[in-house]
PDB file of C-alpha atoms in Angstrom:
ATOM      1  CA  MET A1379      -1.624   3.696  18.769  1.00 50.00           C
ATOM      2  CA  ALA A1380      -2.638   3.008  15.179  1.00 50.00           C
ATOM      3  CA  THR A1381      -5.788   2.177  13.299  1.00 58.00           C
ATOM      4  CA  VAL A1382      -4.832  -0.470  10.768  1.00 59.00           C
ATOM      5  CA  SER A1383      -6.955  -2.054   8.068  1.00 60.00           C
ATOM      6  CA  TRP A1384      -5.939  -4.442   5.331  1.00 59.00           C
ATOM      7  CA  ASP A1385      -7.208  -5.967   2.141  1.00 59.00           C
ATOM      8  CA  ALA A1386      -6.123  -8.850  -0.078  1.00 59.00           C
ATOM      9  CA  LYS A1387      -3.194  -6.784  -1.404  1.00 64.00           C
ATOM     10  CA  GLY A1388      -1.763  -5.771   1.956  1.00 61.00           C
ATOM     11  CA  VAL A1389      -1.969  -3.234   4.752  1.00 60.00           C
ATOM     12  CA  ILE A1390      -3.956  -0.008   4.456  1.00 58.00           C
ATOM     13  CA  LEU A1391      -3.088   2.314   7.330  1.00 55.00           C
ATOM     14  CA  GLY A1392      -5.644   4.814   8.510  1.00 55.00           C
ATOM     15  CA  ASP A1393      -4.563   6.887  11.501  1.00 56.00           C
ATOM     16  CA  ILE A1394      -1.472   7.047  13.675  1.00 51.00           C
ATOM     17  CA  LEU A1395      -1.472   9.013  16.906  1.00 56.00           C
ATOM     18  CA  PRO A1396       1.647  11.180  17.388  1.00 57.00           C
ATOM     19  CA  GLN A1397       2.726   9.399  20.586  1.00 53.00           C
ATOM     20  CA  ALA A1398       3.005   6.075  18.789  1.00 68.00           C
ATOM     21  CA  ASN A1399       6.742   6.343  18.102  1.00 75.00           C
ATOM     22  CA  LEU A1400       7.304   2.602  18.047  1.00 78.00           C
ATOM     23  CA  THR A1401       4.544   2.106  15.482  1.00 78.00           C
ATOM     24  CA  GLN A1402       5.902   4.940  13.326  1.00 79.00           C
ATOM     25  CA  GLN A1403       9.394   3.419  13.409  1.00 83.00           C
ATOM     26  CA  TRP A1404       7.958   0.041  12.430  1.00 81.00           C
ATOM     27  CA  LEU A1405       6.084   1.568   9.482  1.00 84.00           C
ATOM     28  CA  GLN A1406       9.192   3.403   8.284  1.00 86.00           C
ATOM     29  CA  ARG A1407      11.270   0.251   8.549  1.00 89.00           C
ATOM     30  CA  TYR A1408       8.898  -1.619   6.227  1.00 88.00           C
ATOM     31  CA  GLY A1409       8.364   1.378   3.940  1.00 88.00           C
ATOM     32  CA  TRP A1410       4.581   1.362   4.188  1.00 83.00           C
ATOM     33  CA  GLU A1411       2.770   4.454   2.973  1.00 81.00           C
ATOM     34  CA  ILE A1412       0.889   6.293   5.700  1.00 76.00           C
ATOM     35  CA  LEU A1413      -2.427   7.587   4.430  1.00 74.00           C
ATOM     36  CA  PRO A1414      -3.627  10.853   5.973  1.00 70.00           C
ATOM     37  CA  HIS A1415      -6.986  10.433   7.659  1.00 62.00           C
ATOM     38  CA  PRO A1416      -8.715  13.184   9.656  1.00 61.00           C
ATOM     39  CA  ALA A1417      -9.693  12.038  13.136  1.00 61.00           C
ATOM     40  CA  HIS A1418     -13.355  12.933  12.662  1.00 58.00           C
ATOM     41  CA  SER A1419     -14.269  12.538   9.015  1.00 58.00           C
ATOM     42  CA  PRO A1420     -17.648  10.818   8.565  1.00 54.00           C
ATOM     43  CA  ASP A1421     -17.147  10.518   4.831  1.00 56.00           C
ATOM     44  CA  LEU A1422     -14.115   8.278   5.416  1.00 52.00           C
ATOM     45  CA  ALA A1423     -14.672   6.540   8.746  1.00 61.00           C
ATOM     46  CA  PRO A1424     -15.667   2.913   8.079  1.00 54.00           C
ATOM     47  CA  SER A1425     -17.917   2.823  11.117  1.00 56.00           C
ATOM     48  CA  ASP A1426     -19.809   5.899   9.970  1.00 63.00           C
ATOM     49  CA  PHE A1427     -20.467   4.877   6.399  1.00 68.00           C
ATOM     50  CA  HIS A1428     -20.811   1.113   6.784  1.00 77.00           C
ATOM     51  CA  LEU A1429     -21.780   0.286  10.355  1.00 80.00           C
ATOM     52  CA  PHE A1430     -23.995   3.103  11.614  1.00 76.00           C
ATOM     53  CA  GLY A1431     -26.404   3.061   8.655  1.00 78.00           C
ATOM     54  CA  PRO A1432     -27.470  -0.556   9.221  1.00 84.00           C
ATOM     55  CA  LEU A1433     -27.373  -0.024  12.994  1.00 81.00           C
ATOM     56  CA  LYS A1434     -29.780   2.928  12.648  1.00 78.00           C
ATOM     57  CA  ARG A1435     -32.103   0.757  10.557  1.00 81.00           C
ATOM     58  CA  HIS A1436     -32.081  -1.742  13.444  1.00 81.00           C
ATOM     59  CA  ASP A1437     -34.058   0.976  15.284  1.00 76.00           C
ATOM     60  CA  LEU A1438     -32.397   0.996  18.687  1.00 76.00           C
ATOM     61  CA  GLY A1439     -34.122   4.343  19.233  1.00 71.00           C
ATOM     62  CA  GLY A1440     -37.446   2.556  19.486  1.00 78.00           C
ATOM     63  CA  MET A1441     -36.207   0.224  22.228  1.00 82.00           C
ATOM     64  CA  ALA A1442     -36.003   0.761  25.985  1.00 86.00           C
ATOM     65  CA  PHE A1443     -33.156  -0.728  28.006  1.00 86.00           C
ATOM     66  CA  GLU A1444     -33.249  -0.990  31.769  1.00 89.00           C
ATOM     67  CA  THR A1445     -29.509  -1.434  32.137  1.00 89.00           C
ATOM     68  CA  GLU A1446     -26.357  -0.883  30.139  1.00 89.00           C
ATOM     69  CA  ASP A1447     -25.934  -4.667  30.099  1.00 90.00           C
ATOM     70  CA  ASP A1448     -29.306  -4.986  28.328  1.00 90.00           C
ATOM     71  CA  LEU A1449     -28.132  -2.566  25.640  1.00 88.00           C
ATOM     72  CA  ILE A1450     -24.831  -4.414  25.259  1.00 89.00           C
ATOM     73  CA  SER A1451     -26.697  -7.712  24.987  1.00 92.00           C
ATOM     74  CA  GLU A1452     -28.929  -6.329  22.215  1.00 90.00           C
ATOM     75  CA  LEU A1453     -25.918  -4.968  20.322  1.00 89.00           C
ATOM     76  CA  ARG A1454     -24.066  -8.273  20.638  1.00 91.00           C
ATOM     77  CA  ASN A1455     -27.129 -10.086  19.349  1.00 91.00           C
ATOM     78  CA  TRP A1456     -27.314  -7.673  16.395  1.00 89.00           C
ATOM     79  CA  PHE A1457     -23.617  -8.169  15.572  1.00 88.00           C
ATOM     80  CA  ASP A1458     -23.910 -11.956  15.921  1.00 91.00           C
ATOM     81  CA  ASN A1459     -26.758 -12.023  13.405  1.00 91.00           C
ATOM     82  CA  LEU A1460     -25.034  -9.949  10.724  1.00 90.00           C
ATOM     83  CA  ASP A1461     -24.385 -11.651   7.417  1.00 90.00           C
ATOM     84  CA  VAL A1462     -20.979 -13.337   7.319  1.00 83.00           C
ATOM     85  CA  ASP A1463     -19.821 -10.941   4.574  1.00 91.00           C
ATOM     86  CA  PHE A1464     -20.924  -7.713   6.313  1.00 90.00           C
ATOM     87  CA  PHE A1465     -17.481  -6.594   7.502  1.00 85.00           C
ATOM     88  CA  ARG A1466     -15.642  -7.910   4.428  1.00 87.00           C
ATOM     89  CA  VAL A1467     -17.883  -5.810   2.200  1.00 87.00           C
ATOM     90  CA  GLY A1468     -17.315  -2.763   4.419  1.00 84.00           C
ATOM     91  CA  ILE A1469     -13.529  -3.096   4.378  1.00 82.00           C
ATOM     92  CA  ASN A1470     -13.459  -3.752   0.629  1.00 84.00           C
ATOM     93  CA  SER A1471     -15.602  -0.651   0.031  1.00 83.00           C
ATOM     94  CA  LEU A1472     -13.005   1.601   1.643  1.00 80.00           C
ATOM     95  CA  LEU A1473     -10.667   1.689  -1.345  1.00 82.00           C
ATOM     96  CA  SER A1474     -13.261   3.104  -3.741  1.00 82.00           C
ATOM     97  CA  ARG A1475     -14.595   5.442  -1.038  1.00 78.00           C
ATOM     98  CA  TRP A1476     -11.137   6.863  -0.333  1.00 78.00           C
ATOM     99  CA  GLN A1477     -10.447   7.176  -4.062  1.00 86.00           C
ATOM    100  CA  LYS A1478     -13.631   9.228  -4.493  1.00 84.00           C
ATOM    101  CA  CYS A1479     -12.480  11.535  -1.703  1.00 79.00           C
ATOM    102  CA  ILE A1480      -9.054  11.901  -3.345  1.00 84.00           C
ATOM    103  CA  ASP A1481     -10.652  12.608  -6.729  1.00 88.00           C
ATOM    104  CA  LEU A1482     -12.844  15.296  -5.123  1.00 84.00           C
ATOM    105  CA  HIS A1483      -9.831  16.825  -3.290  1.00 81.00           C
ATOM    106  CA  GLY A1484     -11.314  16.080   0.123  1.00 73.00           C
ATOM    107  CA  ASP A1485     -14.841  17.317  -0.559  1.00 71.00           C
ATOM    108  CA  TYR A1486     -17.795  15.391   0.870  1.00 69.00           C
ATOM    109  CA  VAL A1487     -18.345  11.966  -0.698  1.00 64.00           C
ATOM    110  CA  GLU A1488     -21.883  10.698  -1.198  1.00 66.00           C
ATOM    111  CA  LYS A1489     -22.463   6.951  -0.907  1.00 57.00           C
TER     112      LYS A1489
END
């Protein structure tokens, strides 16, 4: 299994699980660079630095849900109402975020 992201210039690969032999062979065949990415690194994970901040501001903590389906419905509504550029901006921000981490030799990266 692999986590794959891309930008206008091509594929940016995040994380490959060791059991994903077929994916690893495919990456080697095309000569794509595999970027190391710790499994739990909040300073690099796109969902942590781009998605959860706005989701926290949505204030789900102040809401009560009777069922899991109610929660899912609220989340779907929130996602549906995001600006059309929300995810594009998040993906495009990764390059500079990763570069900051590289420049700081893996130390914590502030937004």
